[in-house]
Short mmCIF file of C-alpha atoms in Angstrom, two decimals:
data_model
loop_
_atom_site.label_atom_id
_atom_site.label_comp_id
_atom_site.label_asym_id
_atom_site.label_seq_id
_atom_site.Cartn_x
_atom_site.Cartn_y
_atom_site.Cartn_z
CA MET A 1 65.68 68.74 82.24
CA LYS A 2 69.38 68.66 81.36
CA GLN A 3 68.67 70.65 78.22
CA ALA A 4 66.73 73.26 80.27
CA MET A 5 69.59 73.54 82.83
CA LYS A 6 72.09 73.86 80.03
CA GLN A 7 70.08 76.66 78.45
CA GLU A 8 69.69 78.36 81.76
CA ARG A 9 73.35 78.40 82.43
CA ASN A 10 74.07 79.73 78.97
CA ASP A 11 71.86 82.69 79.82
CA PHE A 12 74.27 83.52 82.58
CA GLN A 13 77.63 82.88 80.96
CA SER A 14 78.38 86.60 80.94
CA THR A 15 77.38 87.33 84.50
CA PHE A 16 78.77 87.24 87.95
CA ARG A 17 77.18 87.11 91.34
CA ILE A 18 77.09 90.28 93.49
CA CYS A 19 75.89 88.60 96.72
CA THR A 20 73.63 85.92 98.01
CA ARG A 21 71.01 86.47 100.60
CA THR A 22 68.64 83.86 101.94
CA GLY A 23 66.02 83.13 99.29
CA ILE A 24 67.37 85.64 96.70
CA LEU A 25 70.19 85.37 94.18
CA ARG A 26 71.41 88.56 92.63
CA PHE A 27 73.28 88.74 89.42
CA VAL A 28 74.73 91.48 87.27
CA HIS A 29 75.50 91.08 83.58
CA LEU A 30 78.73 92.52 82.28
CA SER A 31 76.58 94.79 80.15
CA GLY A 32 75.32 96.36 83.42
CA ARG A 33 71.80 94.79 83.42
CA ARG A 34 70.80 93.41 86.86
CA GLU A 35 68.54 90.51 87.64
CA GLU A 36 67.18 88.67 90.74
CA ARG A 37 66.06 85.12 90.93
CA GLU A 38 64.59 83.04 93.80
CA GLY A 39 66.84 80.44 95.28
CA SER A 40 69.00 79.64 98.31
CA SER A 41 72.24 77.83 97.32
CA LEU A 42 72.43 77.87 93.51
CA PHE A 43 74.76 80.18 91.67
CA TYR A 44 75.98 80.28 88.14
CA THR A 45 79.58 80.10 87.18
CA CYS A 46 81.06 82.75 84.91
CA VAL A 47 82.80 81.34 81.86
CA THR A 48 84.19 84.62 80.57
CA GLU A 49 87.80 85.78 80.62
CA HIS A 50 86.89 87.51 83.80
CA ASN A 51 86.02 84.33 85.66
CA GLU A 52 87.72 84.07 89.07
CA ASP A 53 88.21 81.21 91.56
CA GLU A 54 84.86 80.88 93.34
CA SER A 55 86.74 80.11 96.52
CA ASP A 56 87.40 83.82 96.94
CA VAL A 57 84.05 84.38 98.60
CA ASP A 58 83.93 85.17 102.28
CA MET A 59 82.50 82.26 104.18
CA LEU A 60 81.04 84.28 106.95
CA THR A 61 79.16 86.92 105.00
CA GLY A 62 78.94 85.53 101.44
CA LEU A 63 80.54 88.63 100.04
CA PHE A 64 83.39 88.71 97.53
CA GLY A 65 86.87 88.48 98.69
CA PRO A 66 89.61 91.01 97.75
CA MET A 67 90.64 89.25 94.54
CA GLN A 68 87.12 89.05 93.22
CA PHE A 69 86.55 92.72 94.16
CA ALA A 70 89.73 93.76 92.24
CA SER A 71 88.63 91.80 89.20
CA ARG A 72 85.10 93.33 89.11
CA MET A 73 86.57 96.75 89.64
CA ASN A 74 88.80 96.31 86.54
CA VAL A 75 85.83 95.18 84.46
CA LEU A 76 83.62 98.13 85.42
CA CYS A 77 86.27 100.88 85.44
CA ARG A 78 87.59 99.66 82.05
CA GLN A 79 84.18 100.48 80.51
CA ASP A 80 84.83 104.14 81.29
CA VAL A 81 88.45 104.25 80.34
CA THR A 82 87.82 106.96 77.69
CA SER A 83 86.33 109.29 80.27
CA GLU A 84 88.55 112.14 81.48
CA GLU A 85 86.65 112.42 84.79
CA GLU A 86 86.54 110.01 87.75
CA LYS A 87 83.32 108.05 87.78
CA TYR A 88 83.92 105.55 90.59
CA ALA A 89 84.98 105.67 94.15
CA VAL A 90 86.38 102.99 96.44
CA LEU A 91 85.07 103.20 99.97
CA ALA A 92 86.64 101.44 102.98
CA PHE A 93 84.49 100.64 106.05
CA ASN A 94 86.04 99.74 109.39
CA ILE A 95 84.45 99.24 112.78
CA GLU A 96 86.41 101.23 115.26
CA ASN A 97 87.85 99.09 118.07
CA PHE A 98 86.01 96.00 116.77
CA ARG A 99 88.16 93.82 118.97
CA LEU A 100 86.37 95.23 122.02
CA ILE A 101 83.13 93.75 120.86
CA ASN A 102 84.81 90.30 120.67
CA GLU A 103 86.36 90.77 124.03
CA ARG A 104 83.24 91.95 125.83
CA PHE A 105 80.51 89.99 124.07
CA GLY A 106 82.43 86.98 122.58
CA MET A 107 83.44 85.83 119.13
CA GLN A 108 79.87 84.72 118.19
CA GLU A 109 78.53 88.22 118.79
CA GLY A 110 81.42 89.62 116.91
CA ASP A 111 80.66 87.41 113.88
CA LEU A 112 77.00 88.43 114.10
CA CYS A 113 78.06 92.09 114.06
CA LEU A 114 80.09 91.53 110.90
CA LYS A 115 77.21 89.65 109.20
CA ILE A 116 74.78 92.47 110.01
CA LEU A 117 77.21 95.07 108.69
CA ALA A 118 77.78 93.00 105.48
CA ASP A 119 73.93 92.80 105.05
CA ILE A 120 73.58 96.56 105.56
CA LEU A 121 76.29 97.32 102.97
CA SER A 122 74.68 94.88 100.47
CA GLN A 123 71.33 96.64 100.87
CA ALA A 124 72.66 100.13 100.81
CA PHE A 125 75.11 99.66 97.94
CA ILE A 126 72.94 97.42 95.76
CA GLU A 127 74.28 99.32 92.68
CA GLY A 128 77.93 98.73 93.73
CA ILE A 129 80.24 95.83 94.56
CA VAL A 130 80.97 94.89 98.16
CA CYS A 131 83.76 92.80 99.62
CA ARG A 132 85.10 91.77 103.01
CA THR A 133 88.78 91.26 103.79
CA PRO A 134 90.30 88.72 106.22
CA VAL A 135 91.09 91.60 108.66
CA ASP A 136 87.36 92.38 109.10
CA SER A 137 87.34 95.45 106.92
CA PHE A 138 84.83 96.03 104.02
CA TYR A 139 85.33 97.77 100.69
CA VAL A 140 82.68 99.08 98.24
CA LEU A 141 83.13 100.18 94.61
CA ILE A 142 80.34 102.63 93.69
CA ARG A 143 79.64 105.25 91.03
CA ILE A 144 80.23 108.70 92.31
CA ASP A 145 76.82 109.85 91.21
CA GLN A 146 75.11 107.08 93.30
CA MET A 147 77.37 107.42 96.38
CA ASN A 148 75.64 110.04 98.43
CA HIS A 149 72.32 108.34 98.25
CA ALA A 150 73.79 104.98 99.17
CA LEU A 151 75.70 106.45 102.06
CA ASN A 152 72.49 107.98 103.44
CA VAL A 153 70.72 104.60 103.17
CA PHE A 154 73.70 103.00 104.85
CA ARG A 155 73.66 105.32 107.85
CA ASN A 156 69.93 104.91 108.27
CA LEU A 157 70.17 101.15 108.15
CA LEU A 158 73.20 101.15 110.52
CA ALA A 159 71.16 103.14 113.09
CA GLU A 160 68.16 100.78 112.74
CA GLN A 161 69.80 97.33 112.66
CA MET A 162 73.02 97.46 114.71
CA ARG A 163 72.52 96.41 118.33
CA LYS A 164 72.77 99.44 120.61
CA GLU A 165 74.82 97.56 123.22
CA TRP A 166 77.63 97.03 120.72
CA ASN A 167 78.12 100.74 120.46
CA CYS A 168 79.46 100.33 116.88
CA VAL A 169 81.21 103.26 115.36
CA VAL A 170 81.89 102.74 111.62
CA ASN A 171 84.52 104.91 109.91
CA ILE A 172 84.49 105.38 106.17
CA GLY A 173 87.40 106.32 103.93
CA GLY A 174 87.08 107.18 100.23
CA CYS A 175 89.43 107.16 97.25
CA LEU A 176 88.48 108.44 93.84
CA VAL A 177 89.44 105.88 91.11
CA PRO A 178 91.62 107.66 88.53
CA SER A 179 90.20 107.85 84.98
CA GLU A 180 93.26 105.90 83.86
CA GLY A 181 96.15 104.03 85.33
CA TRP A 182 94.18 102.80 88.27
CA LYS A 183 95.35 99.80 90.45
CA PRO A 184 92.65 98.24 92.70
CA SER A 185 95.10 97.48 95.46
CA VAL A 186 96.36 101.10 95.59
CA CYS A 187 92.85 102.53 95.60
CA MET A 188 91.84 100.15 98.38
CA ASP A 189 94.97 101.00 100.36
CA HIS A 190 94.34 104.77 100.03
CA ALA A 191 90.68 104.36 101.02
CA MET A 192 91.78 102.49 104.14
CA GLN A 193 94.44 105.09 105.04
CA ALA A 194 91.67 107.76 104.89
CA CYS A 195 89.47 105.53 107.02
CA ARG A 196 92.15 104.95 109.68
CA SER A 197 92.94 108.67 109.79
CA LEU A 198 89.46 109.23 111.31
CA SER A 199 90.31 107.66 114.62
CA ARG A 200 92.05 110.93 115.50
CA PHE A 201 89.04 113.07 114.92
CA ASN A 202 86.18 113.01 117.38
CA GLY A 203 82.84 112.99 115.60
CA LYS A 204 84.06 112.84 112.02
CA ARG A 205 83.20 109.57 110.32
CA PHE A 206 84.12 110.12 106.64
CA ALA A 207 87.39 111.24 105.00
CA TRP A 208 88.70 111.34 101.44
CA TYR A 209 92.24 110.35 100.55
CA ASP A 210 93.36 113.64 99.06
CA LYS A 211 96.58 115.55 98.58
CA GLU A 212 96.45 117.05 102.07
CA LEU A 213 96.13 113.61 103.74
CA ALA A 214 98.76 112.12 101.41
CA ASP A 215 101.18 114.90 102.33
CA GLU A 216 100.44 114.43 106.03
CA LEU A 217 101.08 110.68 105.87
CA THR A 218 104.31 111.22 103.95
CA PHE A 219 105.40 113.78 106.52
CA ALA A 220 104.61 111.38 109.41
CA ARG A 221 106.91 108.73 107.90
CA TYR A 222 109.89 111.01 108.17
CA ILE A 223 109.33 112.18 111.77
#
């Protein structure tokens, strides 16, 4: 039995966990190959140079924390370092006026709302990497050629699964990851700036961080 467990762990020495949902464990190999196994609480520890502290996992949702997200982003983006075109985007997701859900329905309902959103993101962006931050925002790293389909799935699931009485409005900001010289923290910050800019526009729920927005934010700092 010990020999079998040892061999099984060796099979996953070059993998890391994407997310854990009840009854299913999802893994992705650093080579890009994905695999699912049945289970509920077992996960395999990476023993590569990219291994991170397993404590950086959000306790409420089971998603990666920001440090794990940044590490995985570096691993995946480094594979395309020779490309001259952007191949990945960082998306920031924020529930507009989330505090009102907590105030009106209570913290337990607020936590349930976050868990449902985390589950929707995990389903929609199955080909990406999802994380939650301590300030109740979510980030996704996704290939640009997979993004539009994943966003459509996300919007459909959001309409189906979110409770109507919460009246959730989810804003999304995007930042293209440069082909070289990227910094995860900068990409995440730019995506969130684009996300927060949407609160000024009625009906618009997606914005890119581009030169126009960057110039506008820079101008605002000097007013």
